[in-house]
JSON list of C-alpha atoms in Angstrom, two decimals:
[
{"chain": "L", "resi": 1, "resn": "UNK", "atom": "CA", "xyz": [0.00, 0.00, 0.00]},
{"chain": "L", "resi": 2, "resn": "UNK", "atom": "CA", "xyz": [1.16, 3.28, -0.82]},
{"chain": "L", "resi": 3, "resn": "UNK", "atom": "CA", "xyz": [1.26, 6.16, 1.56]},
{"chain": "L", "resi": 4, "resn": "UNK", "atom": "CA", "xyz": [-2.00, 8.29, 2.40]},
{"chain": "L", "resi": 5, "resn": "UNK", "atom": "CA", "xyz": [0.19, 11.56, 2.59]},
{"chain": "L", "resi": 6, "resn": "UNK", "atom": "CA", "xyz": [2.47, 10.28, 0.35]},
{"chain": "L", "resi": 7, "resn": "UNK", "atom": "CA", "xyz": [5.27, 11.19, 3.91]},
{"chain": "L", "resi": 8, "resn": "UNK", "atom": "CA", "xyz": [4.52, 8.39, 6.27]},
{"chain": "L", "resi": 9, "resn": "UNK", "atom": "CA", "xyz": [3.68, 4.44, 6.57]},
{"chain": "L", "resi": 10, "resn": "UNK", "atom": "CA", "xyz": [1.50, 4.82, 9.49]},
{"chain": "L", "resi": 11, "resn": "UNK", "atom": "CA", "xyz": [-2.07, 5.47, 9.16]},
{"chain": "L", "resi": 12, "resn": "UNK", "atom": "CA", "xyz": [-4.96, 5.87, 11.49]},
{"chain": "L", "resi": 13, "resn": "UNK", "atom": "CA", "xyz": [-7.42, 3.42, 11.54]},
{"chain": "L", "resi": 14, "resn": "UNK", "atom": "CA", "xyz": [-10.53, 6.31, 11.98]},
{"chain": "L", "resi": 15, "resn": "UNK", "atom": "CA", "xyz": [-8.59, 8.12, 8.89]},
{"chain": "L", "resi": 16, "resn": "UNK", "atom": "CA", "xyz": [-8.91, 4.95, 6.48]},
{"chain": "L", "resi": 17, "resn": "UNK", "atom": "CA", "xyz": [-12.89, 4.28, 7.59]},
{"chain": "L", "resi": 18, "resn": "UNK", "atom": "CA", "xyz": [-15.06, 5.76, 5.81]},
{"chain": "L", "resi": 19, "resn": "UNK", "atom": "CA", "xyz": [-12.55, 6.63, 2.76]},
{"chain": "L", "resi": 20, "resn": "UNK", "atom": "CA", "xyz": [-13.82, 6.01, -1.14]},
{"chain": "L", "resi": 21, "resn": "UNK", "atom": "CA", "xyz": [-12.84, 3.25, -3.18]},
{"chain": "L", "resi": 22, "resn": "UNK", "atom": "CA", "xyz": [-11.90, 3.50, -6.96]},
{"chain": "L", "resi": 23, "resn": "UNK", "atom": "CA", "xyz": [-11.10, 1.38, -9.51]},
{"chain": "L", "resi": 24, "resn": "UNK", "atom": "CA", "xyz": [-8.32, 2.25, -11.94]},
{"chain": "L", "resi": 25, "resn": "UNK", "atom": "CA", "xyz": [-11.05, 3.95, -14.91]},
{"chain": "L", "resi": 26, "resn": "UNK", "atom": "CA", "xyz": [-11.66, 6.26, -11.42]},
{"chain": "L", "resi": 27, "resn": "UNK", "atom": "CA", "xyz": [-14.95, 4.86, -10.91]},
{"chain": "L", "resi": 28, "resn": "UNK", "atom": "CA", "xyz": [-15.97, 4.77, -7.28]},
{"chain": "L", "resi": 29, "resn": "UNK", "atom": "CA", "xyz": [-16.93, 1.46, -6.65]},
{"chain": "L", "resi": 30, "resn": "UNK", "atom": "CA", "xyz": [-17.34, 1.40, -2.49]},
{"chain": "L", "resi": 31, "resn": "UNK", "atom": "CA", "xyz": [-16.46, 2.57, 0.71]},
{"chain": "L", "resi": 32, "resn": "UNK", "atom": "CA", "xyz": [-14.11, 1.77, 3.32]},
{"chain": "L", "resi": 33, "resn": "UNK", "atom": "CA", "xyz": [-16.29, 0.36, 6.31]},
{"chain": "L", "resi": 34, "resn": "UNK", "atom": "CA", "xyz": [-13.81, -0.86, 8.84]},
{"chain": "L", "resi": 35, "resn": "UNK", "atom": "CA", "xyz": [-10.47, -2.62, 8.71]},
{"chain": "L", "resi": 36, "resn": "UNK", "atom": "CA", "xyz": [-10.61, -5.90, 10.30]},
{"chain": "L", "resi": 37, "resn": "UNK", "atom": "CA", "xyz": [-7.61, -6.90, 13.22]},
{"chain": "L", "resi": 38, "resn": "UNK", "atom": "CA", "xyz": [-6.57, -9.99, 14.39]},
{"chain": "L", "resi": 39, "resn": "UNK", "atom": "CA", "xyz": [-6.39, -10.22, 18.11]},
{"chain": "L", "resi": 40, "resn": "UNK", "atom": "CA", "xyz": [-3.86, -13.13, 18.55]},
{"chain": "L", "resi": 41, "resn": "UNK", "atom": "CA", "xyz": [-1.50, -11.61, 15.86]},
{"chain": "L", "resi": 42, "resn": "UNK", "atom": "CA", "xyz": [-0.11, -7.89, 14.91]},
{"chain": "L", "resi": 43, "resn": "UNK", "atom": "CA", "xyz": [-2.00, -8.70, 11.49]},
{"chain": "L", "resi": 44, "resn": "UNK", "atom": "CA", "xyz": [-4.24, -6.41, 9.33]},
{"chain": "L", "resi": 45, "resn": "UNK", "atom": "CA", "xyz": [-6.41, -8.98, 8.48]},
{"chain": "L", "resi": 46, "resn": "UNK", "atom": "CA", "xyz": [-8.30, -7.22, 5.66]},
{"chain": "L", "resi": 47, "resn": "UNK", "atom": "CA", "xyz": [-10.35, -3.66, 4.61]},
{"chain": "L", "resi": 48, "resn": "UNK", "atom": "CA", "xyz": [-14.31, -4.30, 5.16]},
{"chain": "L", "resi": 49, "resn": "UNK", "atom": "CA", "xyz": [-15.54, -2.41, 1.65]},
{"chain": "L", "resi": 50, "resn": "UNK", "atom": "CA", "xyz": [-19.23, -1.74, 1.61]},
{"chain": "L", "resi": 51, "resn": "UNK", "atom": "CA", "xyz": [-21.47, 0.47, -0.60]},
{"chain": "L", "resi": 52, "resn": "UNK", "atom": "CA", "xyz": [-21.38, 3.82, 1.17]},
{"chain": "L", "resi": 53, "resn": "UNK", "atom": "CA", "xyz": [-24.08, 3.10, 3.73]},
{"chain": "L", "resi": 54, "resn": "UNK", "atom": "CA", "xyz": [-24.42, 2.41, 6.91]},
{"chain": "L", "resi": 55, "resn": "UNK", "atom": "CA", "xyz": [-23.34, -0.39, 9.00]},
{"chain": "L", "resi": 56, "resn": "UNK", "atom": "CA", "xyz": [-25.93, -2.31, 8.84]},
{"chain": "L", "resi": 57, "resn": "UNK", "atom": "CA", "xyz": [-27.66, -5.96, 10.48]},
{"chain": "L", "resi": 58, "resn": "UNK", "atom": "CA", "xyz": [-28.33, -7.87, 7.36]},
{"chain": "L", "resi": 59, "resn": "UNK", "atom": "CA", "xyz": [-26.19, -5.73, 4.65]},
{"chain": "L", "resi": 60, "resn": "UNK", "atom": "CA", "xyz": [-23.39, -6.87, 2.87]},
{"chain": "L", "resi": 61, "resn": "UNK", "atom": "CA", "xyz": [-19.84, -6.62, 3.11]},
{"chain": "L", "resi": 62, "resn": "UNK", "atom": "CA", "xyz": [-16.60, -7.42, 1.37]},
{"chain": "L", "resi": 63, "resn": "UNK", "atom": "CA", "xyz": [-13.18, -8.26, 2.37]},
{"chain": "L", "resi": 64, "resn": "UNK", "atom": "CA", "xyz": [-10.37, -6.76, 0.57]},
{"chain": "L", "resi": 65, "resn": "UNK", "atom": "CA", "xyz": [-6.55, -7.74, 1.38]},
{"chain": "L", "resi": 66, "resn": "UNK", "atom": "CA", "xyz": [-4.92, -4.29, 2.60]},
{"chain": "L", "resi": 67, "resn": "UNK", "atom": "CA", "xyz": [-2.23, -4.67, 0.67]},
{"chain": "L", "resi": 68, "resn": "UNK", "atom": "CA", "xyz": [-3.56, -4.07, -2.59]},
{"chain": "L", "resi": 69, "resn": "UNK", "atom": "CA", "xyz": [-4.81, -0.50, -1.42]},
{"chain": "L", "resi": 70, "resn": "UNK", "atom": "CA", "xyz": [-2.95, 2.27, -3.16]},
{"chain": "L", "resi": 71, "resn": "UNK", "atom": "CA", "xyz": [-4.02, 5.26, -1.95]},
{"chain": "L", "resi": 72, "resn": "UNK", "atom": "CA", "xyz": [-3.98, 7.94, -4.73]},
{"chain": "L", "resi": 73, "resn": "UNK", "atom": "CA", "xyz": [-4.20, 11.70, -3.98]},
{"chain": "L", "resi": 74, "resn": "UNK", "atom": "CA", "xyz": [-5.39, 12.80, -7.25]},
{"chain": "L", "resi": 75, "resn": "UNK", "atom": "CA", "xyz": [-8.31, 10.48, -6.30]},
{"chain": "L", "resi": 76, "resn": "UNK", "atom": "CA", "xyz": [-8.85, 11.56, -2.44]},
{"chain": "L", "resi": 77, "resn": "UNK", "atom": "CA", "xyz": [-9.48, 7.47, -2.07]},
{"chain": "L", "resi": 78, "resn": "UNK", "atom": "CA", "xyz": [-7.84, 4.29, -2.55]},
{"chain": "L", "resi": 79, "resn": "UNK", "atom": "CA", "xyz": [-7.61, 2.91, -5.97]},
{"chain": "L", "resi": 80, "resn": "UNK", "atom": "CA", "xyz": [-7.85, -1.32, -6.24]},
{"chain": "L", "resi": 81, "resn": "UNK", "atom": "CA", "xyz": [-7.18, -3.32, -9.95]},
{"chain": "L", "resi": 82, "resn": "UNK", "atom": "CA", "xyz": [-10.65, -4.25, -10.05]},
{"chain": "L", "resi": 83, "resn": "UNK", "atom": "CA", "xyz": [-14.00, -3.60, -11.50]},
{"chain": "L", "resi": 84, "resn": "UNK", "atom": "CA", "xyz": [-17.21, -2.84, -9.59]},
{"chain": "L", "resi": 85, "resn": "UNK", "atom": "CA", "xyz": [-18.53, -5.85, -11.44]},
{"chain": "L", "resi": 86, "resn": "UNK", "atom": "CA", "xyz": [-15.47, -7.90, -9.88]},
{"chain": "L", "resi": 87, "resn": "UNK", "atom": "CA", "xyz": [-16.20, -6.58, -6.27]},
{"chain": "L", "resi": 88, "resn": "UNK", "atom": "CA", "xyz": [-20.25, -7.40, -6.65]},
{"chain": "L", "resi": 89, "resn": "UNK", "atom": "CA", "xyz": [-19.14, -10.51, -7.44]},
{"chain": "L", "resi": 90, "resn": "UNK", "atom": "CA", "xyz": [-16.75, -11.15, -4.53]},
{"chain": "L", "resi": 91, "resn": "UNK", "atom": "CA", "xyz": [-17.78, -13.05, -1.45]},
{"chain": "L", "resi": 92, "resn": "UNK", "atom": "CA", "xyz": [-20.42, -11.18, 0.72]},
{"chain": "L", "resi": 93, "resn": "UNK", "atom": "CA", "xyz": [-20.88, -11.18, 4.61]},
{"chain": "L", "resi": 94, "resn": "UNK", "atom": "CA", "xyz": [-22.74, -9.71, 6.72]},
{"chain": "L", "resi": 95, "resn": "UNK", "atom": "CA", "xyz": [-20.84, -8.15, 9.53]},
{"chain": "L", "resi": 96, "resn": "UNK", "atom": "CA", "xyz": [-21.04, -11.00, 11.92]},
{"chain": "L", "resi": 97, "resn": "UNK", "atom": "CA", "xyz": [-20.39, -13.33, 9.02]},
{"chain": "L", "resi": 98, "resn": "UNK", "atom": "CA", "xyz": [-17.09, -11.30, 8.97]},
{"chain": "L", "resi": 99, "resn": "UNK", "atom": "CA", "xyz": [-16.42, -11.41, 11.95]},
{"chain": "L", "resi": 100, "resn": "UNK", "atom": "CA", "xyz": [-17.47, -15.50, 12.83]},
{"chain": "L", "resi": 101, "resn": "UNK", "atom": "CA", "xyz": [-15.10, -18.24, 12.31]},
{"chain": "L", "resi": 102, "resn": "UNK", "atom": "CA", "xyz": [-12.33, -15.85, 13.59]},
{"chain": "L", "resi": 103, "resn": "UNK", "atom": "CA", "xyz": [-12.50, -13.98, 10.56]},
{"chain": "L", "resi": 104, "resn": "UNK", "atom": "CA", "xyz": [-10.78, -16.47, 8.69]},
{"chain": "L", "resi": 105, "resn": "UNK", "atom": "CA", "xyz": [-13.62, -17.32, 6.82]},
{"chain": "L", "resi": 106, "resn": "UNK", "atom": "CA", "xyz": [-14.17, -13.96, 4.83]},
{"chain": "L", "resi": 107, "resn": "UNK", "atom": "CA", "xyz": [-10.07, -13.43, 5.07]},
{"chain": "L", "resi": 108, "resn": "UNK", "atom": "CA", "xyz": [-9.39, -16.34, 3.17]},
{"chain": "L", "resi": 109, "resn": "UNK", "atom": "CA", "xyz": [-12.48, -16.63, 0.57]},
{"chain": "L", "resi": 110, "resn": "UNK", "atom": "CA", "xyz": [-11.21, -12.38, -0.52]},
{"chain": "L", "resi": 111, "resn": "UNK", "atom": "CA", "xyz": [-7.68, -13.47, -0.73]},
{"chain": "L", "resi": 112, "resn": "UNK", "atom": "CA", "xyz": [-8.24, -16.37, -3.18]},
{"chain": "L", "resi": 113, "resn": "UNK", "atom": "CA", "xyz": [-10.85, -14.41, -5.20]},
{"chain": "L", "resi": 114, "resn": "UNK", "atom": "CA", "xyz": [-8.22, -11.56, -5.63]},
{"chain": "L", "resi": 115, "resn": "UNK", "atom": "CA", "xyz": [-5.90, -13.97, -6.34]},
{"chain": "L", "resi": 116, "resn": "UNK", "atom": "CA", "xyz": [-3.42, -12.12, -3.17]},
{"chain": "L", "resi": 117, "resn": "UNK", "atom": "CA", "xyz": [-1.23, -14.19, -1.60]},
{"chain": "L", "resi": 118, "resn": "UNK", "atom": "CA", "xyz": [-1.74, -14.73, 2.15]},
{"chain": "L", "resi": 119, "resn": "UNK", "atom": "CA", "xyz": [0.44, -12.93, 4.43]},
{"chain": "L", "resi": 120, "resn": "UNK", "atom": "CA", "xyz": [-0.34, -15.53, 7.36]},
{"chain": "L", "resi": 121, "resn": "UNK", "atom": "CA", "xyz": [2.25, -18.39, 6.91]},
{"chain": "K", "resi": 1, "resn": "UNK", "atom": "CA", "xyz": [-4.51, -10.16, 23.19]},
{"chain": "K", "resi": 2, "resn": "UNK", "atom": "CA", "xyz": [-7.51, -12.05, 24.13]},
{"chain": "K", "resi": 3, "resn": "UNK", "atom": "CA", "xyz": [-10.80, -11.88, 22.28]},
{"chain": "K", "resi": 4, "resn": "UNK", "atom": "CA", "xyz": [-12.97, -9.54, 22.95]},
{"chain": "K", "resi": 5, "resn": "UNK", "atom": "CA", "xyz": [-16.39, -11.88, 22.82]},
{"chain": "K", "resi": 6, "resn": "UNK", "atom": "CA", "xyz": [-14.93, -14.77, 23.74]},
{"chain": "K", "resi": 7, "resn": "UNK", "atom": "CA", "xyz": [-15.81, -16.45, 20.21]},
{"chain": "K", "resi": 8, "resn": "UNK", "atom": "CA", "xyz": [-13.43, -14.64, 17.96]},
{"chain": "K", "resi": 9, "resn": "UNK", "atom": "CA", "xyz": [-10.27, -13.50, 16.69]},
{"chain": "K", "resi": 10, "resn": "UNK", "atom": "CA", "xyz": [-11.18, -10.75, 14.91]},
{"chain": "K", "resi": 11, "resn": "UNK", "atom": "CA", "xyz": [-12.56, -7.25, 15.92]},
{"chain": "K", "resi": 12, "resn": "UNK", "atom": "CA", "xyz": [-13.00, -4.37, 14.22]},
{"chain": "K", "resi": 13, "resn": "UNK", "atom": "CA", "xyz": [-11.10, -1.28, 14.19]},
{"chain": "K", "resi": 14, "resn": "UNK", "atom": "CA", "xyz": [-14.35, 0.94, 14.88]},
{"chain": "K", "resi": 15, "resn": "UNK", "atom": "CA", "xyz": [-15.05, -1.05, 18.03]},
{"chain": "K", "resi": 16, "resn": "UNK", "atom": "CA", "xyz": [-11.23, -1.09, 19.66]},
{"chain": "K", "resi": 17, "resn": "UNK", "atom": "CA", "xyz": [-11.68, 3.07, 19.38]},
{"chain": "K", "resi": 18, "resn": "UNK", "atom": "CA", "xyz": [-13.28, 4.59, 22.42]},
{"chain": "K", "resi": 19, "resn": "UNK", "atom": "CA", "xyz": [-12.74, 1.19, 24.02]},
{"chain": "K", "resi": 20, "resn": "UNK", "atom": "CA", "xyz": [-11.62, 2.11, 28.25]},
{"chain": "K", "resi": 21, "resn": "UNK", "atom": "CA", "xyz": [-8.35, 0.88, 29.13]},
{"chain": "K", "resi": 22, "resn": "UNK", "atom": "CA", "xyz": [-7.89, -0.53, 33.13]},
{"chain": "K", "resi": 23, "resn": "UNK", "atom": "CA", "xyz": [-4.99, -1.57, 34.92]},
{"chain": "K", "resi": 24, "resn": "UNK", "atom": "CA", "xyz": [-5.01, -4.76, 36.53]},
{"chain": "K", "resi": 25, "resn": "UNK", "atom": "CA", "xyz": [-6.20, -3.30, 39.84]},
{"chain": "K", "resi": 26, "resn": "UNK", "atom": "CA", "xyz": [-9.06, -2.38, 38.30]},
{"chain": "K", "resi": 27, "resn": "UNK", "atom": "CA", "xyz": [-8.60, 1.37, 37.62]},
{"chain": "K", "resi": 28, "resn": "UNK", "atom": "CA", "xyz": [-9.01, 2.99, 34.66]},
{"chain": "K", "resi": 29, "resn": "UNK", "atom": "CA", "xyz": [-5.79, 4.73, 32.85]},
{"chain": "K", "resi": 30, "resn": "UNK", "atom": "CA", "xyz": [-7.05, 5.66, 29.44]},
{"chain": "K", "resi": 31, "resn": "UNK", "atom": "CA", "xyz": [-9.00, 5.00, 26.26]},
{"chain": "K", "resi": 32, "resn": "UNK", "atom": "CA", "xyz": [-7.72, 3.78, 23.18]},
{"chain": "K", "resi": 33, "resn": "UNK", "atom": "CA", "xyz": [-8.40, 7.01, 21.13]},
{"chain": "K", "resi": 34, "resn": "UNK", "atom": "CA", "xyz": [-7.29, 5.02, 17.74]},
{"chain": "K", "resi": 35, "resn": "UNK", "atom": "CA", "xyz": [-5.31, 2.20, 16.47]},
{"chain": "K", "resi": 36, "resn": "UNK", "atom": "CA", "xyz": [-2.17, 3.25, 14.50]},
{"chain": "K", "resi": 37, "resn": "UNK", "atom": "CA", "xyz": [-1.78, 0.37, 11.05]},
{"chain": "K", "resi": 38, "resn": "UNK", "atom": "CA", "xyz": [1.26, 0.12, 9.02]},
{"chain": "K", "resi": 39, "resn": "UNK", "atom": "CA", "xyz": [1.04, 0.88, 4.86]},
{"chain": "K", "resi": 40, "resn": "UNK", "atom": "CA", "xyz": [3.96, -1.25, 3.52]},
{"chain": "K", "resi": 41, "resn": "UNK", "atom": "CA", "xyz": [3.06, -3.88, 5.67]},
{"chain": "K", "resi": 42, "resn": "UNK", "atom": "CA", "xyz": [-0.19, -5.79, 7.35]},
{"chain": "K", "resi": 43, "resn": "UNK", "atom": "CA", "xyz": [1.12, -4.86, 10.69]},
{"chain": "K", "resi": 44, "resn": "UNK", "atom": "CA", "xyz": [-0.59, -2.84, 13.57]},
{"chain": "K", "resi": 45, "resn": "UNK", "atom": "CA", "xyz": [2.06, -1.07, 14.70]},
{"chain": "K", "resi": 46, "resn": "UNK", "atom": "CA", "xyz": [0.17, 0.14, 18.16]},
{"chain": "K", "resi": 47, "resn": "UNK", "atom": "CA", "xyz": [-3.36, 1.26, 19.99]},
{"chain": "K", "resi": 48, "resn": "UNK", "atom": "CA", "xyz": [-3.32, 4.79, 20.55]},
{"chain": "K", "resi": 49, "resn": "UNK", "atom": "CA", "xyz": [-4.12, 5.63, 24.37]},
{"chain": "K", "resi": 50, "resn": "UNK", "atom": "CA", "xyz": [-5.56, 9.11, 25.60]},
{"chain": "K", "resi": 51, "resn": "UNK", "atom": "CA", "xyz": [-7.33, 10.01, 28.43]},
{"chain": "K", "resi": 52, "resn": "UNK", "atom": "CA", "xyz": [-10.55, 10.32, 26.67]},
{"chain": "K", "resi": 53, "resn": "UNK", "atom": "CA", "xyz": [-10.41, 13.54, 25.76]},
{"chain": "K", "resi": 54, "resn": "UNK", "atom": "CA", "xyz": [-11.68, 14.45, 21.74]},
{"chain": "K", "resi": 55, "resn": "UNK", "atom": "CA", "xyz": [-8.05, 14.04, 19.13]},
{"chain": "K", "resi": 56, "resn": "UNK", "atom": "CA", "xyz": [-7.05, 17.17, 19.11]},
{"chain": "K", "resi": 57, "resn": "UNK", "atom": "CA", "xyz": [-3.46, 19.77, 18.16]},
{"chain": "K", "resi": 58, "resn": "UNK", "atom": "CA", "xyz": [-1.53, 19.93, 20.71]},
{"chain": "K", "resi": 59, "resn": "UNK", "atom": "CA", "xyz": [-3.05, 17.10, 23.05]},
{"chain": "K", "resi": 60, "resn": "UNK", "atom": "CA", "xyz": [-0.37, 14.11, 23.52]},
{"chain": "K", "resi": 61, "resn": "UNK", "atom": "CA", "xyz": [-1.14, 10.67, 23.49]},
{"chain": "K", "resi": 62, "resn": "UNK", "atom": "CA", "xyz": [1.03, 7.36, 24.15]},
{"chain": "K", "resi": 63, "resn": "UNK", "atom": "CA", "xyz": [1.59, 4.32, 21.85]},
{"chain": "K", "resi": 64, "resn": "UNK", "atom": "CA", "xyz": [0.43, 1.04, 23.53]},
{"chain": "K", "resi": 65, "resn": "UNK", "atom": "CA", "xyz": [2.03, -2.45, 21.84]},
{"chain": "K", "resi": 66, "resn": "UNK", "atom": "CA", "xyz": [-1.02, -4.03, 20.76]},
{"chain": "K", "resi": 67, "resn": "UNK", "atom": "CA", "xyz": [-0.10, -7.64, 21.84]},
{"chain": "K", "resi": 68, "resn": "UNK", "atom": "CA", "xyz": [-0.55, -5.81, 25.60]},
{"chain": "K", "resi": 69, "resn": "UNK", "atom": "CA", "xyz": [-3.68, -5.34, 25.48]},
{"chain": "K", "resi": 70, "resn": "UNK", "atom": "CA", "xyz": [-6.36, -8.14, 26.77]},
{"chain": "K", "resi": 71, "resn": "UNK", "atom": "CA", "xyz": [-9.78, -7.77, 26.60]},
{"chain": "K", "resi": 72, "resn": "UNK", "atom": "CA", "xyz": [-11.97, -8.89, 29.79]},
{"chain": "K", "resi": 73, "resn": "UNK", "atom": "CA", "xyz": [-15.34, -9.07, 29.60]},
{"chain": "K", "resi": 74, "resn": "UNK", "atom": "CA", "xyz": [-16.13, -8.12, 33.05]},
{"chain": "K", "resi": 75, "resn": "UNK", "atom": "CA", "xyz": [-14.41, -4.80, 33.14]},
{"chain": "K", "resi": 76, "resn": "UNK", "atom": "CA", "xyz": [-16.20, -3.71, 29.44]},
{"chain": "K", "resi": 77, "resn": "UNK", "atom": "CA", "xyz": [-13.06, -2.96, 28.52]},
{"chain": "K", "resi": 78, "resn": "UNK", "atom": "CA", "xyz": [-9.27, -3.74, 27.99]},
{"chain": "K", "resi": 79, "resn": "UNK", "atom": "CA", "xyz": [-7.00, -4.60, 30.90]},
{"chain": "K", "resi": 80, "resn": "UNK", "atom": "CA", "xyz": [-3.05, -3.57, 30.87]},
{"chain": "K", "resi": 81, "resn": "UNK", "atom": "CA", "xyz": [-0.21, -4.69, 33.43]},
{"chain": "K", "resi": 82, "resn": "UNK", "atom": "CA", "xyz": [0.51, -1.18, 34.04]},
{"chain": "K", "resi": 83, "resn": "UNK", "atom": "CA", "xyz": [-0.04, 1.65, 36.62]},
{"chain": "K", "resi": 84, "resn": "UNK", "atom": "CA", "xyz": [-1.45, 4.88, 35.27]},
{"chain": "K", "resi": 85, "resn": "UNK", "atom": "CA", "xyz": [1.50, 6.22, 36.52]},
{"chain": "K", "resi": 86, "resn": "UNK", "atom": "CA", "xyz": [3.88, 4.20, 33.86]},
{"chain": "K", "resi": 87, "resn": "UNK", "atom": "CA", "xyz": [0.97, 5.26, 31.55]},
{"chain": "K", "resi": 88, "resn": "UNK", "atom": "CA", "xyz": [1.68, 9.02, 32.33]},
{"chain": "K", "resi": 89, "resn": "UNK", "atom": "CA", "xyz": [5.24, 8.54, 32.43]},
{"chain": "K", "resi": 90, "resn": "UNK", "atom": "CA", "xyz": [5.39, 6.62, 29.14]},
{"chain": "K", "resi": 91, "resn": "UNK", "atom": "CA", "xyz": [7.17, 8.84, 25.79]},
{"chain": "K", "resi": 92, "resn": "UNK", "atom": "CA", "xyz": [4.08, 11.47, 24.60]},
{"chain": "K", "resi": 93, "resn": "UNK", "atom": "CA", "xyz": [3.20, 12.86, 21.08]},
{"chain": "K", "resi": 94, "resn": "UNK", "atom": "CA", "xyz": [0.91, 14.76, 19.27]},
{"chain": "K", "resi": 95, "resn": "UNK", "atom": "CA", "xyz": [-1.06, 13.32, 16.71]},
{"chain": "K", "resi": 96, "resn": "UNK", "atom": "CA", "xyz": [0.93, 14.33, 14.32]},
{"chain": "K", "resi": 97, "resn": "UNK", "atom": "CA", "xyz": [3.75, 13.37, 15.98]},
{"chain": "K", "resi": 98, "resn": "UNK", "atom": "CA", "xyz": [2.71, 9.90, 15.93]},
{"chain": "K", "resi": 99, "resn": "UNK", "atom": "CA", "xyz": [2.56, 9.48, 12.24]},
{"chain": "K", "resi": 100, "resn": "UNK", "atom": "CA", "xyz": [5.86, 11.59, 11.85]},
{"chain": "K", "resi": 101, "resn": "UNK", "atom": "CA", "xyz": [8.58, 9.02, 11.03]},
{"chain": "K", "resi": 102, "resn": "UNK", "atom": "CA", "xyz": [6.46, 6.76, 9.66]},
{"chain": "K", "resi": 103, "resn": "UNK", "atom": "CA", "xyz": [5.13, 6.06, 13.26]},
{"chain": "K", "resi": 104, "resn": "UNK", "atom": "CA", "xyz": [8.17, 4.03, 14.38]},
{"chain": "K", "resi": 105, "resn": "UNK", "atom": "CA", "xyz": [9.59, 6.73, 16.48]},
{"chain": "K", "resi": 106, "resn": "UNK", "atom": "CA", "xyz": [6.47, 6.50, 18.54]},
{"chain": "K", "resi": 107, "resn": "UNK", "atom": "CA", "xyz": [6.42, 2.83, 18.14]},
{"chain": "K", "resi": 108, "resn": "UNK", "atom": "CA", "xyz": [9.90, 1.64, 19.13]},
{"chain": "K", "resi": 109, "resn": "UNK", "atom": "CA", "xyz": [10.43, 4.25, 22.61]},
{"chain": "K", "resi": 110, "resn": "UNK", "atom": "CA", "xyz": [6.66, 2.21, 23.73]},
{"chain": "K", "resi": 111, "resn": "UNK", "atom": "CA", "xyz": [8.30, -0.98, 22.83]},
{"chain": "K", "resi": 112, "resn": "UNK", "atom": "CA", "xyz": [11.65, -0.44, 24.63]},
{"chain": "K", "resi": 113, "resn": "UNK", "atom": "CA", "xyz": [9.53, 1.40, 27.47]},
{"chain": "K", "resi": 114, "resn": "UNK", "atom": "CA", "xyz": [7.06, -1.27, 28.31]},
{"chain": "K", "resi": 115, "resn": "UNK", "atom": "CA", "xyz": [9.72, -4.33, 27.47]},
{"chain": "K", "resi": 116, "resn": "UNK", "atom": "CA", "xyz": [8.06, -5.82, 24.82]},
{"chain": "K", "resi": 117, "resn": "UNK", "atom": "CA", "xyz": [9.09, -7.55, 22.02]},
{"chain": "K", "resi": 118, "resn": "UNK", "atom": "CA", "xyz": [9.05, -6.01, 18.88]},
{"chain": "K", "resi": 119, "resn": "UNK", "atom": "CA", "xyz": [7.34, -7.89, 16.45]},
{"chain": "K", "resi": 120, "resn": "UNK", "atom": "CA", "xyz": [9.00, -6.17, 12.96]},
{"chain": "K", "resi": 121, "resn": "UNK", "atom": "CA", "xyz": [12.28, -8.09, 12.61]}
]
């Protein structure tokens, strides 16, 4: 990931919530909901991407792998290599689906639809 | 760090923030005001502890090693092997101090001053 002031690797987590999410034609194609941590570990485990509402009981989320967030300052928003078509089309969870099975579940499903490799072994 | 439900590894940024910290004698000695994550890598680099105040210029908060911090149920809230007086007399920076340096400055004095192991190498 590339930096959000383009001067530091550290980020705050209540600075990447709620930031936009474009593909590379600068479409926006979600919003940055939460970022998912694992407790036993010092991992990121993955960006919770939604559609711009609110947290909701029953809406859907996506996983994304944090390292494939670029954040681009021309944009004001992270920029991903996908289409909005490719993210509808990613694994959905609601957010106790995403956060059940120790997260795992959702972590592992968005890594292997992205194609990322896993930063957990 | 133990889970915070009991059931899961995973928590969500947005619920760690504005979470009370206590010692283990049951006081409380802050609030973890945000959670500082790491661009070029998927590591949480530290919680950010104030004393509940609103993140603002010139107010200083202290880096907390994440693996510290252990949630118990019966408090509401995250329990630390600390006195608030090693919490006051912990290294202090401004917001914007805490990103400065990529966040390691911030990072490595909390590491060295609470003994823990850093988990980057």
């Amino acid at each position: 990931m590339t930096t959000h002031s383009g001067h530091t690797e550290a980020i705050r987590a209540s600075r990447v919530i709620g930031t936009s999410v474009y593909n590379t034609a600068g479409e926006k194609i979600g919003t940055i909901e939460d970022v998912m941590l694992d407790k036993l570990s010092n991992g990121i485990m993955y960006a919770v991407i939604g559609f711009g509402g609110f947290l909701g009981i029953g809406e859907k989320y996506h996983a994304i792998p944090w390292s494939v967030l670029d954040y681009e300052k021309s944009e004001g928003g992270y920029v991903v290599p996908f289409t909005r078509e490719q993210l509808e089309g990613a694994p959905a969870y609601t957010i106790d689906e995403l956060t059940g099975n120790d997260g795992k579940k959702a972590r592992d499903s968005s890594y292997e639809y992205y194609n990322v490799p896993p930063y957990w072994y």
